[in-house]
Coordinates of N, CA and C and ligand atoms in Angstrom, one line a residue:
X1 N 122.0 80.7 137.9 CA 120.5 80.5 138.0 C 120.1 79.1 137.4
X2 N 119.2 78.7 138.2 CA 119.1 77.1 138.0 C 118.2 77.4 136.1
X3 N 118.1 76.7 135.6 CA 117.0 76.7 134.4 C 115.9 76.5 134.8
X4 N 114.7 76.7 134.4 CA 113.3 76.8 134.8 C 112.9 75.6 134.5
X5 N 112.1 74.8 135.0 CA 111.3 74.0 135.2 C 110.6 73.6 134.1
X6 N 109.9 72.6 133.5 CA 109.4 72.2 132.2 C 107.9 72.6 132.8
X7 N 107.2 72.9 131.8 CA 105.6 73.3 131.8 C 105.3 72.2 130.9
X8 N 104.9 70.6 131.3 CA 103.8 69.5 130.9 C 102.3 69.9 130.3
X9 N 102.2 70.2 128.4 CA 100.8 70.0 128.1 C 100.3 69.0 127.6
X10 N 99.5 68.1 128.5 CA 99.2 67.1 127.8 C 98.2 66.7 126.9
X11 N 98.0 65.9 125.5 CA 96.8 65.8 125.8 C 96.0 64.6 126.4
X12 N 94.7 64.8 126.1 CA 93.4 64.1 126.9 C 93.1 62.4 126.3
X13 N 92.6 62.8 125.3 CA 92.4 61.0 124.5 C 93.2 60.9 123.8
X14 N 93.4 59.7 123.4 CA 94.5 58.5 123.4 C 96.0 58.9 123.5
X15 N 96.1 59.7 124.2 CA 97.4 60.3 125.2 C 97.8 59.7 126.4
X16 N 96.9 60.0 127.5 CA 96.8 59.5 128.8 C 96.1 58.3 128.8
X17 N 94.8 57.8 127.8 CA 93.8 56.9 128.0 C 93.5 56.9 126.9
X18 N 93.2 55.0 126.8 CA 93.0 54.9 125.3 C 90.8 55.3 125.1
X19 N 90.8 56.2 124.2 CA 89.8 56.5 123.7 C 89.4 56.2 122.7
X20 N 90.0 55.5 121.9 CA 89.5 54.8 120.5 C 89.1 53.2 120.8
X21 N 89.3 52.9 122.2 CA 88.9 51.4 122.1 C 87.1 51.5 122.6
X22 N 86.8 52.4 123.3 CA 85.4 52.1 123.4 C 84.2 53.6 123.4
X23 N 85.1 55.1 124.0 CA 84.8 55.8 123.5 C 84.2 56.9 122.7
X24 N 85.6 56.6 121.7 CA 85.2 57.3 120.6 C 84.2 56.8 119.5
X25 N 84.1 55.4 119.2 CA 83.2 55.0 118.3 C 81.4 55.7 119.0
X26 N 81.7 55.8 120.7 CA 80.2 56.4 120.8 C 80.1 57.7 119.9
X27 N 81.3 58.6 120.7 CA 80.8 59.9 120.7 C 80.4 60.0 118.7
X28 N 81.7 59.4 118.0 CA 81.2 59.3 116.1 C 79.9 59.3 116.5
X29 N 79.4 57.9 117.0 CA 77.7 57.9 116.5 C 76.8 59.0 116.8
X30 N 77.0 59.7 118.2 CA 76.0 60.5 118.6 C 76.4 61.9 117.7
X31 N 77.7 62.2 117.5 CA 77.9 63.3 116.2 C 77.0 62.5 115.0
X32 N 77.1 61.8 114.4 CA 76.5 61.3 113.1 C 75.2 61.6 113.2
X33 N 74.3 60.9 114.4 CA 73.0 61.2 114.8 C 72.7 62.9 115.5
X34 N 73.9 63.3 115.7 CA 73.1 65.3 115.8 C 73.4 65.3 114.3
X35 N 74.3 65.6 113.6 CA 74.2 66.0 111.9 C 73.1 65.9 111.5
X36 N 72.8 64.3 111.5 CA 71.4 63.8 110.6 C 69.9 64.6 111.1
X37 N 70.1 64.5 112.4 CA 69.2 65.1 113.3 C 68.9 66.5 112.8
X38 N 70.0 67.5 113.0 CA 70.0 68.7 112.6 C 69.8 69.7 111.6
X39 N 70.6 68.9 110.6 CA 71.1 69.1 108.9 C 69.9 68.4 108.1
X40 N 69.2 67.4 108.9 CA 68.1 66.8 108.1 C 68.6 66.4 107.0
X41 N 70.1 65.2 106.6 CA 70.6 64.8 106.3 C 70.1 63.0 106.5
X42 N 71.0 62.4 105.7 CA 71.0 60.9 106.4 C 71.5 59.7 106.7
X43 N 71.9 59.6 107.4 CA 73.4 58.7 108.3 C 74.5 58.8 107.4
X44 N 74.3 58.2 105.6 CA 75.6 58.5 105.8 C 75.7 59.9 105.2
X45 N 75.5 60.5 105.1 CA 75.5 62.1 104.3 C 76.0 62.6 105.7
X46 N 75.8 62.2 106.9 CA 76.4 62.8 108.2 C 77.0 62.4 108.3
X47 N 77.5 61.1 108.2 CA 79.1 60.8 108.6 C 79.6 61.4 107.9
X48 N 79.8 61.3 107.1 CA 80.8 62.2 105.7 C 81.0 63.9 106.0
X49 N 80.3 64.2 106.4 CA 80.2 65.6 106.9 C 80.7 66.0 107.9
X50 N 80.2 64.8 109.0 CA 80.8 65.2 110.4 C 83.0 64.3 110.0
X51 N 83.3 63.6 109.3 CA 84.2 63.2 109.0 C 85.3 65.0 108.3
X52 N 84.6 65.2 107.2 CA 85.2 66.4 106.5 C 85.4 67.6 107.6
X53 N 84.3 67.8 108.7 CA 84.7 69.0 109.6 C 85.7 69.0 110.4
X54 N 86.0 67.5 110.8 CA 86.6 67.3 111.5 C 88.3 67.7 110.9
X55 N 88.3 66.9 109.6 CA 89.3 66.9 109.0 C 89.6 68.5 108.7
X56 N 89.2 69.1 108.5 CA 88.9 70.7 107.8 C 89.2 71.8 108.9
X57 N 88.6 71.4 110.6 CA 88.3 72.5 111.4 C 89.0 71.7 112.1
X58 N 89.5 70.5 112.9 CA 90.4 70.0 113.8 C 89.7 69.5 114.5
X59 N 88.4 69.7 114.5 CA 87.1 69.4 115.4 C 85.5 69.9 114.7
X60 N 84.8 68.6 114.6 CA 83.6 68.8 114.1 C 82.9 69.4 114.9
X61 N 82.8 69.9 115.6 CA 82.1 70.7 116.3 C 82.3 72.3 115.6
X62 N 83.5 72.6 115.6 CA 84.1 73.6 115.0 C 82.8 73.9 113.2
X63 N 83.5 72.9 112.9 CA 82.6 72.9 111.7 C 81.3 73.1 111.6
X64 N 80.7 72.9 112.3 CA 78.9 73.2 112.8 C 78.8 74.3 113.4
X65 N 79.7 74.9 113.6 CA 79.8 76.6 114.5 C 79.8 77.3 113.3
X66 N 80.9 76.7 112.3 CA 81.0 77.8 111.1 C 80.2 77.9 109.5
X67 N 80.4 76.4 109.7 CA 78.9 76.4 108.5 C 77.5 76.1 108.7
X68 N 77.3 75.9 110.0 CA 76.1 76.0 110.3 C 75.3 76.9 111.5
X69 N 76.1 77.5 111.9 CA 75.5 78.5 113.4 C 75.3 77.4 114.2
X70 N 75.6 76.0 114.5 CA 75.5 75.3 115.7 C 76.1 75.8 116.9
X71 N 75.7 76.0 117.9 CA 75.7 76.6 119.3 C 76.0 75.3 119.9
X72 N 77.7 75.5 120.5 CA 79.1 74.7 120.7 C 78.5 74.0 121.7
X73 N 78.0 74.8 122.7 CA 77.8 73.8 123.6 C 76.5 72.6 123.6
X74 N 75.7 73.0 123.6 CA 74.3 72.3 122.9 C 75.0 71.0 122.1
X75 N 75.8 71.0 121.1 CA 76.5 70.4 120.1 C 77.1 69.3 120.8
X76 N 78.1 70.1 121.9 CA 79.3 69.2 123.0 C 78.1 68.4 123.7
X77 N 77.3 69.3 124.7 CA 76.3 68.4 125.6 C 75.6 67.1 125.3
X78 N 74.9 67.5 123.5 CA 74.3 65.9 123.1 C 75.4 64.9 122.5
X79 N 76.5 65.6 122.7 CA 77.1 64.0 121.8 C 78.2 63.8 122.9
X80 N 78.0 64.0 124.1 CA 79.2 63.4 124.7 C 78.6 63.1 126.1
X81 N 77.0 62.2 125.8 CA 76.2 61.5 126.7 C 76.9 60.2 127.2
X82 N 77.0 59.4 128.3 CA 77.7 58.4 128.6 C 76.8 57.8 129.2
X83 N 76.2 56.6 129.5 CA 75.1 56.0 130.1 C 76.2 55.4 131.5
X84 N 77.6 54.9 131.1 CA 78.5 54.5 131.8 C 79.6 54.5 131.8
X85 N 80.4 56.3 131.7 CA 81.7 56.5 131.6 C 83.0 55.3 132.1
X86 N 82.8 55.4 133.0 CA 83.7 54.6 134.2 C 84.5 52.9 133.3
X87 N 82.7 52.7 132.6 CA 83.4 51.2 131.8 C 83.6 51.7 130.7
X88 N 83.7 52.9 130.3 CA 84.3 52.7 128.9 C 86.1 53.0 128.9
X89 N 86.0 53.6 129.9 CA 88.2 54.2 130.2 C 88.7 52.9 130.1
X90 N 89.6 53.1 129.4 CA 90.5 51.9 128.9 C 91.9 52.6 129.6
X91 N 92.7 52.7 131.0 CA 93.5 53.2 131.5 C 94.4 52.7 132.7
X92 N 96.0 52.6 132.2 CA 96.8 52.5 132.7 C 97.5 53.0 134.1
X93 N 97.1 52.6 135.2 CA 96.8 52.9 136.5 C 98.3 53.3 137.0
X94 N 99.3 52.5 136.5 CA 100.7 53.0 136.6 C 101.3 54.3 136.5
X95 N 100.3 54.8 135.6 CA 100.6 56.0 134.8 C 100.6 57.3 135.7
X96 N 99.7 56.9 136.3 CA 99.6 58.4 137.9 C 100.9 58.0 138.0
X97 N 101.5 57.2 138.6 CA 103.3 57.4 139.3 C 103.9 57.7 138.6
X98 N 103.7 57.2 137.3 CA 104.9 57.7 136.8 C 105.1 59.6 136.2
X99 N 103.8 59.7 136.2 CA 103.4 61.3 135.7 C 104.2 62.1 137.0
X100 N 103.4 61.6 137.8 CA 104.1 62.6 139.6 C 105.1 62.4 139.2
X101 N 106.2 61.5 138.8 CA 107.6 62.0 139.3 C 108.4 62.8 138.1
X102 N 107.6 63.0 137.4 CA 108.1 64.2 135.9 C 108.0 65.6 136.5
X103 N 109.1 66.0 136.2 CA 109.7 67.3 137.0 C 108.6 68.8 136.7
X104 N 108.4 69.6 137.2 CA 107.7 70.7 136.6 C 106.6 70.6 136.6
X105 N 105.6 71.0 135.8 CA 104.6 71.5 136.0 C 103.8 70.6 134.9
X106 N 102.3 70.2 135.4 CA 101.6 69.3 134.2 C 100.0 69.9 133.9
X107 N 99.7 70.3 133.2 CA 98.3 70.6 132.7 C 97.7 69.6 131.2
X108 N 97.2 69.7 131.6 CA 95.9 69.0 130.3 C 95.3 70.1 129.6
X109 N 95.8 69.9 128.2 CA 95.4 70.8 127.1 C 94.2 70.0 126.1
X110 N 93.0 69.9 126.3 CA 92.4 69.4 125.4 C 91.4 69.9 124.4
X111 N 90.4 69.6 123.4 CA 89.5 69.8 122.8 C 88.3 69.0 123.2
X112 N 88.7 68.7 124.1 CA 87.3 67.7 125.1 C 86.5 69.0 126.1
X113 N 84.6 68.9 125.8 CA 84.3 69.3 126.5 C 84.5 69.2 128.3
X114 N 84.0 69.9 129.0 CA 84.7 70.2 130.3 C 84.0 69.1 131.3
X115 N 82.6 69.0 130.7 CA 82.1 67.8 131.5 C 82.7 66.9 131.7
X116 N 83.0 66.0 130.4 CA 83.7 64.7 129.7 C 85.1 64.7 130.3
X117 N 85.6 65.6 130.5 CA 87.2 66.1 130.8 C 87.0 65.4 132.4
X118 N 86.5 66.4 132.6 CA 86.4 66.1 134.3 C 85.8 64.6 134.7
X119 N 85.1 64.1 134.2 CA 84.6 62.7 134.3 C 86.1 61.9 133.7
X120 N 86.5 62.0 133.1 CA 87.7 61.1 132.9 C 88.6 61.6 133.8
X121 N 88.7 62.6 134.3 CA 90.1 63.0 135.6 C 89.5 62.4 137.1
X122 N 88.8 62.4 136.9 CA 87.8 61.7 138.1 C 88.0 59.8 138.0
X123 N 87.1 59.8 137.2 CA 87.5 58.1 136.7 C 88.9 57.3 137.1
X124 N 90.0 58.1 135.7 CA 91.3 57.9 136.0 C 92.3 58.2 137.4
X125 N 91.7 59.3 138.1 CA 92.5 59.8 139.1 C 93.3 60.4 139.0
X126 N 93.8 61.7 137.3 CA 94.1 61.8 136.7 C 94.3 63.5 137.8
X127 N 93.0 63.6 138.2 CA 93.0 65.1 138.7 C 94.1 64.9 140.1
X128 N 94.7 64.3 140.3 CA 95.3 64.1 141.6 C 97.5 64.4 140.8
X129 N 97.4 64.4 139.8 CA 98.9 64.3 139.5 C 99.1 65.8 138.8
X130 N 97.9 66.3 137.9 CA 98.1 67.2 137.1 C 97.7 68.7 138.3
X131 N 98.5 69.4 137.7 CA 97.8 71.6 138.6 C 96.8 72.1 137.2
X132 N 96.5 71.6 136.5 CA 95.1 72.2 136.3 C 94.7 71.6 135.0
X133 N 93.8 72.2 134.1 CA 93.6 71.8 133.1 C 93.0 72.8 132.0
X134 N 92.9 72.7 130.5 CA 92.2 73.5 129.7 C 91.2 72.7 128.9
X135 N 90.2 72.9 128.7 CA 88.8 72.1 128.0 C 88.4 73.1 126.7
X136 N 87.9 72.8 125.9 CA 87.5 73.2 124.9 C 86.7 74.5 125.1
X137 N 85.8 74.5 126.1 CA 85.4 75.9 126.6 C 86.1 77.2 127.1
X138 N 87.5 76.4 128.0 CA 88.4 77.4 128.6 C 88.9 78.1 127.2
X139 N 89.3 77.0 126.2 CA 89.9 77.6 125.0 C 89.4 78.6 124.1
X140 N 88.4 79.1 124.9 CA 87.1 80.1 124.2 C 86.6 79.6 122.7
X141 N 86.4 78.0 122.8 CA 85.8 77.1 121.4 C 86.8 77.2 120.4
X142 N 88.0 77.7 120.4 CA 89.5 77.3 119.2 C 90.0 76.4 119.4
X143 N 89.7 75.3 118.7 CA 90.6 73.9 119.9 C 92.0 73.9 118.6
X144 N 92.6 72.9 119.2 CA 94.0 72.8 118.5 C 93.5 72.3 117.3
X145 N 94.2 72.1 116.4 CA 94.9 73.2 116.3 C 95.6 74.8 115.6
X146 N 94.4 75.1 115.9 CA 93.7 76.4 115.8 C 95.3 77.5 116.8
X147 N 95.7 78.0 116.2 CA 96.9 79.1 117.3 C 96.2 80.0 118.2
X148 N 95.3 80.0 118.0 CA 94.7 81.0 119.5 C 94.4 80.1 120.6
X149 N 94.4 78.3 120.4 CA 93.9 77.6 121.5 C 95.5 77.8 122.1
X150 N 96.6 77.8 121.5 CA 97.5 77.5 122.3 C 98.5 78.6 122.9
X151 N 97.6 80.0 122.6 CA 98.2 81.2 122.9 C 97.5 81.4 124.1
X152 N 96.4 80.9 123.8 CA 95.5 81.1 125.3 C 96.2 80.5 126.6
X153 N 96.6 79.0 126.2 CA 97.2 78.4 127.1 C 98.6 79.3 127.7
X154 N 99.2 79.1 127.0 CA 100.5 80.4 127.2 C 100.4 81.3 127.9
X155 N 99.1 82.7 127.4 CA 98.8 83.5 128.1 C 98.3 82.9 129.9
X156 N 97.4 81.9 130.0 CA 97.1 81.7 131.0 C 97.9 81.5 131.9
X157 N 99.3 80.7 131.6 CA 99.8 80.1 132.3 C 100.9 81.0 133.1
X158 N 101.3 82.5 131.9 CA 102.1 83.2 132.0 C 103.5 82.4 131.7
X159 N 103.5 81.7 130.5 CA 105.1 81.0 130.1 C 105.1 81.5 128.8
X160 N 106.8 81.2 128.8 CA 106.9 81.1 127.2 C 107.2 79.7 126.5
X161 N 106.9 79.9 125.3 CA 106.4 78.6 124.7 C 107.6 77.8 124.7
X162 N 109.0 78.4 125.2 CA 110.7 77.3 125.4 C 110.1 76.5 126.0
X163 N 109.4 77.1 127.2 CA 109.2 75.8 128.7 C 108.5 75.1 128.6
X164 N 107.4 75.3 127.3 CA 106.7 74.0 127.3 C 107.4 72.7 126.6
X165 N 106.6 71.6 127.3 CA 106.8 70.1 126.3 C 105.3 69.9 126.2
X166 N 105.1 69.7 125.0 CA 103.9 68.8 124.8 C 103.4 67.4 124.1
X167 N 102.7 66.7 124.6 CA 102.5 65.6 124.5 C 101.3 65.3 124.2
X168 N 101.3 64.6 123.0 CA 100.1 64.1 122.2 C 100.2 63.0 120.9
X169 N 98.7 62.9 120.9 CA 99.0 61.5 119.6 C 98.6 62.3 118.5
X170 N 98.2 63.1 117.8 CA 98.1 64.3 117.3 C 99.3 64.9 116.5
X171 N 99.7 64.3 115.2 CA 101.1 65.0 114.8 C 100.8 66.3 114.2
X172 N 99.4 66.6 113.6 CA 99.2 67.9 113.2 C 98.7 68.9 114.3
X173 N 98.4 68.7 115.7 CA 98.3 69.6 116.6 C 99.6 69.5 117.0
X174 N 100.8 68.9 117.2 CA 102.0 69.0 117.6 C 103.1 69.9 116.5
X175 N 102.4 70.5 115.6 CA 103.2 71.0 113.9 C 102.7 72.6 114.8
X176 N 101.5 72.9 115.0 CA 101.5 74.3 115.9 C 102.5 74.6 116.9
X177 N 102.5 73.3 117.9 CA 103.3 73.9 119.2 C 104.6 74.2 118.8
X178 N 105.3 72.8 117.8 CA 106.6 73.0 117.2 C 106.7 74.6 116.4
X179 N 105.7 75.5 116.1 CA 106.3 76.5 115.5 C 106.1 77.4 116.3
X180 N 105.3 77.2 117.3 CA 105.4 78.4 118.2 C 106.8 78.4 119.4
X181 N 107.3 77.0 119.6 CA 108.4 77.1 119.9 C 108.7 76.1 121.0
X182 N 107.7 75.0 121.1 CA 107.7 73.7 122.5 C 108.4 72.8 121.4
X183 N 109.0 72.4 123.0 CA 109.4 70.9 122.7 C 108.2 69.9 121.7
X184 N 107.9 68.9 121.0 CA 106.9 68.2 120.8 C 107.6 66.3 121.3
X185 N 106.3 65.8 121.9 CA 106.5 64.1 121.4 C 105.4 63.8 121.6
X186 N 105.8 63.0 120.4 CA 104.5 62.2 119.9 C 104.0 60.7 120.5
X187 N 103.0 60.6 120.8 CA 102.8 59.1 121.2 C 102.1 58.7 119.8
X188 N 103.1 57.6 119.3 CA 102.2 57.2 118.2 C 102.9 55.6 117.9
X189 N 102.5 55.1 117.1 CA 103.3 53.9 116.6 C 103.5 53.8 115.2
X190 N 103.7 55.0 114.3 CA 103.8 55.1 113.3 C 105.3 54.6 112.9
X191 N 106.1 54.3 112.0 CA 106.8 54.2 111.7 C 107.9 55.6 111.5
X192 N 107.4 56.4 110.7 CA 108.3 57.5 110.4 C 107.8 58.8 111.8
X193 N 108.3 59.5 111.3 CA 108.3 60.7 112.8 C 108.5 62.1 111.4
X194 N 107.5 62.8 111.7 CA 107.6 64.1 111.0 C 108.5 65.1 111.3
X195 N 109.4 66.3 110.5 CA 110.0 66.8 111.0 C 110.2 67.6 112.4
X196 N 108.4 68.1 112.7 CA 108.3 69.1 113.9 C 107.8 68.2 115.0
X197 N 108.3 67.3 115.1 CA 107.9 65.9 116.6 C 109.4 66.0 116.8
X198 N 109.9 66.0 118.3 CA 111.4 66.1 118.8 C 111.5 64.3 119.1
X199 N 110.4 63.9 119.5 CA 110.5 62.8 119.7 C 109.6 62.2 119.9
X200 N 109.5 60.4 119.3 CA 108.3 59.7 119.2 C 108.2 58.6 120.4
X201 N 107.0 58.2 120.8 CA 107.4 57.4 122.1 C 106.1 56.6 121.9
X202 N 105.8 55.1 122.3 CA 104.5 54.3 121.8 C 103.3 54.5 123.5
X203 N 104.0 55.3 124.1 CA 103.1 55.2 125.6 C 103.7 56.3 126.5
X204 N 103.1 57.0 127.3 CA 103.0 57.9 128.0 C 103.9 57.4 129.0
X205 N 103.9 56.3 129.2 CA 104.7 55.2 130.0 C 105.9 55.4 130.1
X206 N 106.9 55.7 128.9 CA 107.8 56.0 128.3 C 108.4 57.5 128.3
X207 N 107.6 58.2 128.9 CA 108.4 59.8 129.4 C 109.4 59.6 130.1
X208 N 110.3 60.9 129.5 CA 111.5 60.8 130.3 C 111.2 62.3 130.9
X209 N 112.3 62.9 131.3 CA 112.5 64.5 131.8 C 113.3 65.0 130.7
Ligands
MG301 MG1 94.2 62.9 121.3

């Protein structure tokens, strides 16, 4: 019997596309400005806040769900406004080819709302290489790395966690998949590599099979 085929989870920002070069500094500000807005706080009493949720829950959003009853989506909708998505993707056009010819199966696992998701698969062209995707909504609001975002995925897919490989810049959402039982690599450019990363790689570019 041949061996089964790899199950590709990828993630979304600065994985496939760099999201820290133009971004993320938005979405920070319009989180800082719902905090302030909401919490009736003030800029920085909201950064700080929206910084510690993030740190704390894996996602500030998360954090406004649980210490504040913020309603997820409302939350996702105002802070991931784009006047002009298209110019802010910072992305490596090569990368569709090289993704198609990675054996098995590829989905997108993210903590990105579904709009935002789909406007960057759109943008990138992203939706033409990958069989499907998961958004912070599909993950019934547990985003990584939270173990129920990635039991969900599992369950959906009908795999077990051997077949996956997963891929992200993310070494503490890649410490879950490593114990539930995937492969991990990291895209990073860190010097050292943590025990539960199988392998570190500076670009997506750089996948092997
Ligand atoms: Mg990421």
């Amino acid at each position: 019997m041949r061996p089964a085929s790899p199950i590709w989870l990828f993630d979304l920002d600065d994985t496939l596309h760099n999201a820290s070069a133009h971004i993320f500094p938005q979405i920070n500000t319009a989180m800082t400005r719902y905090l302030a807005e909401h919490l009736t706080v003030d800029d920085a009493t909201a950064n700080a806040l929206r910084m510690k949720y993030w740190r704390k829950y894996g996602a500030t959003m998360l954090g406004m769900l649980r210490e504040h009853r913020t309603n997820p989506r409302h939350f996702l909708y105002h802070t991931h406004q784009f006047e002009n998505l298209a110019e802010l993707v910072v992305f490596d056009r090569a990368l569709l080819t090289h993704l198609r010819h990675l054996p098995g199966r590829r989905y997108l696992f993210s903590n990105a709302p579904r709009a935002y998701l789909d406007g960057i698969l759109r943008i990138t062209g992203l939706h033409r290489v990958l069989h499907g995707s998961f958004s912070i909504e599909d993950l019934g609001f547990h985003p990584k790395p939270q173990p129920q975002a990635y039991i969900h995925v599992l369950r959906q897919l009908r795999v077990a966690p051997a077949r996956c490989i997963m891929v992200e810049d993310s070494a503490a959402n890649l410490r879950e998949a490593k114990r539930l039982g995937m492969r991990t690599i990291w895209i990073s450019r860190a010097a050292k590599r943590p025990a539960w990363v199988d392998q570190k790689i500076t670009s997506a570019r750089l996948l092997r099979a």
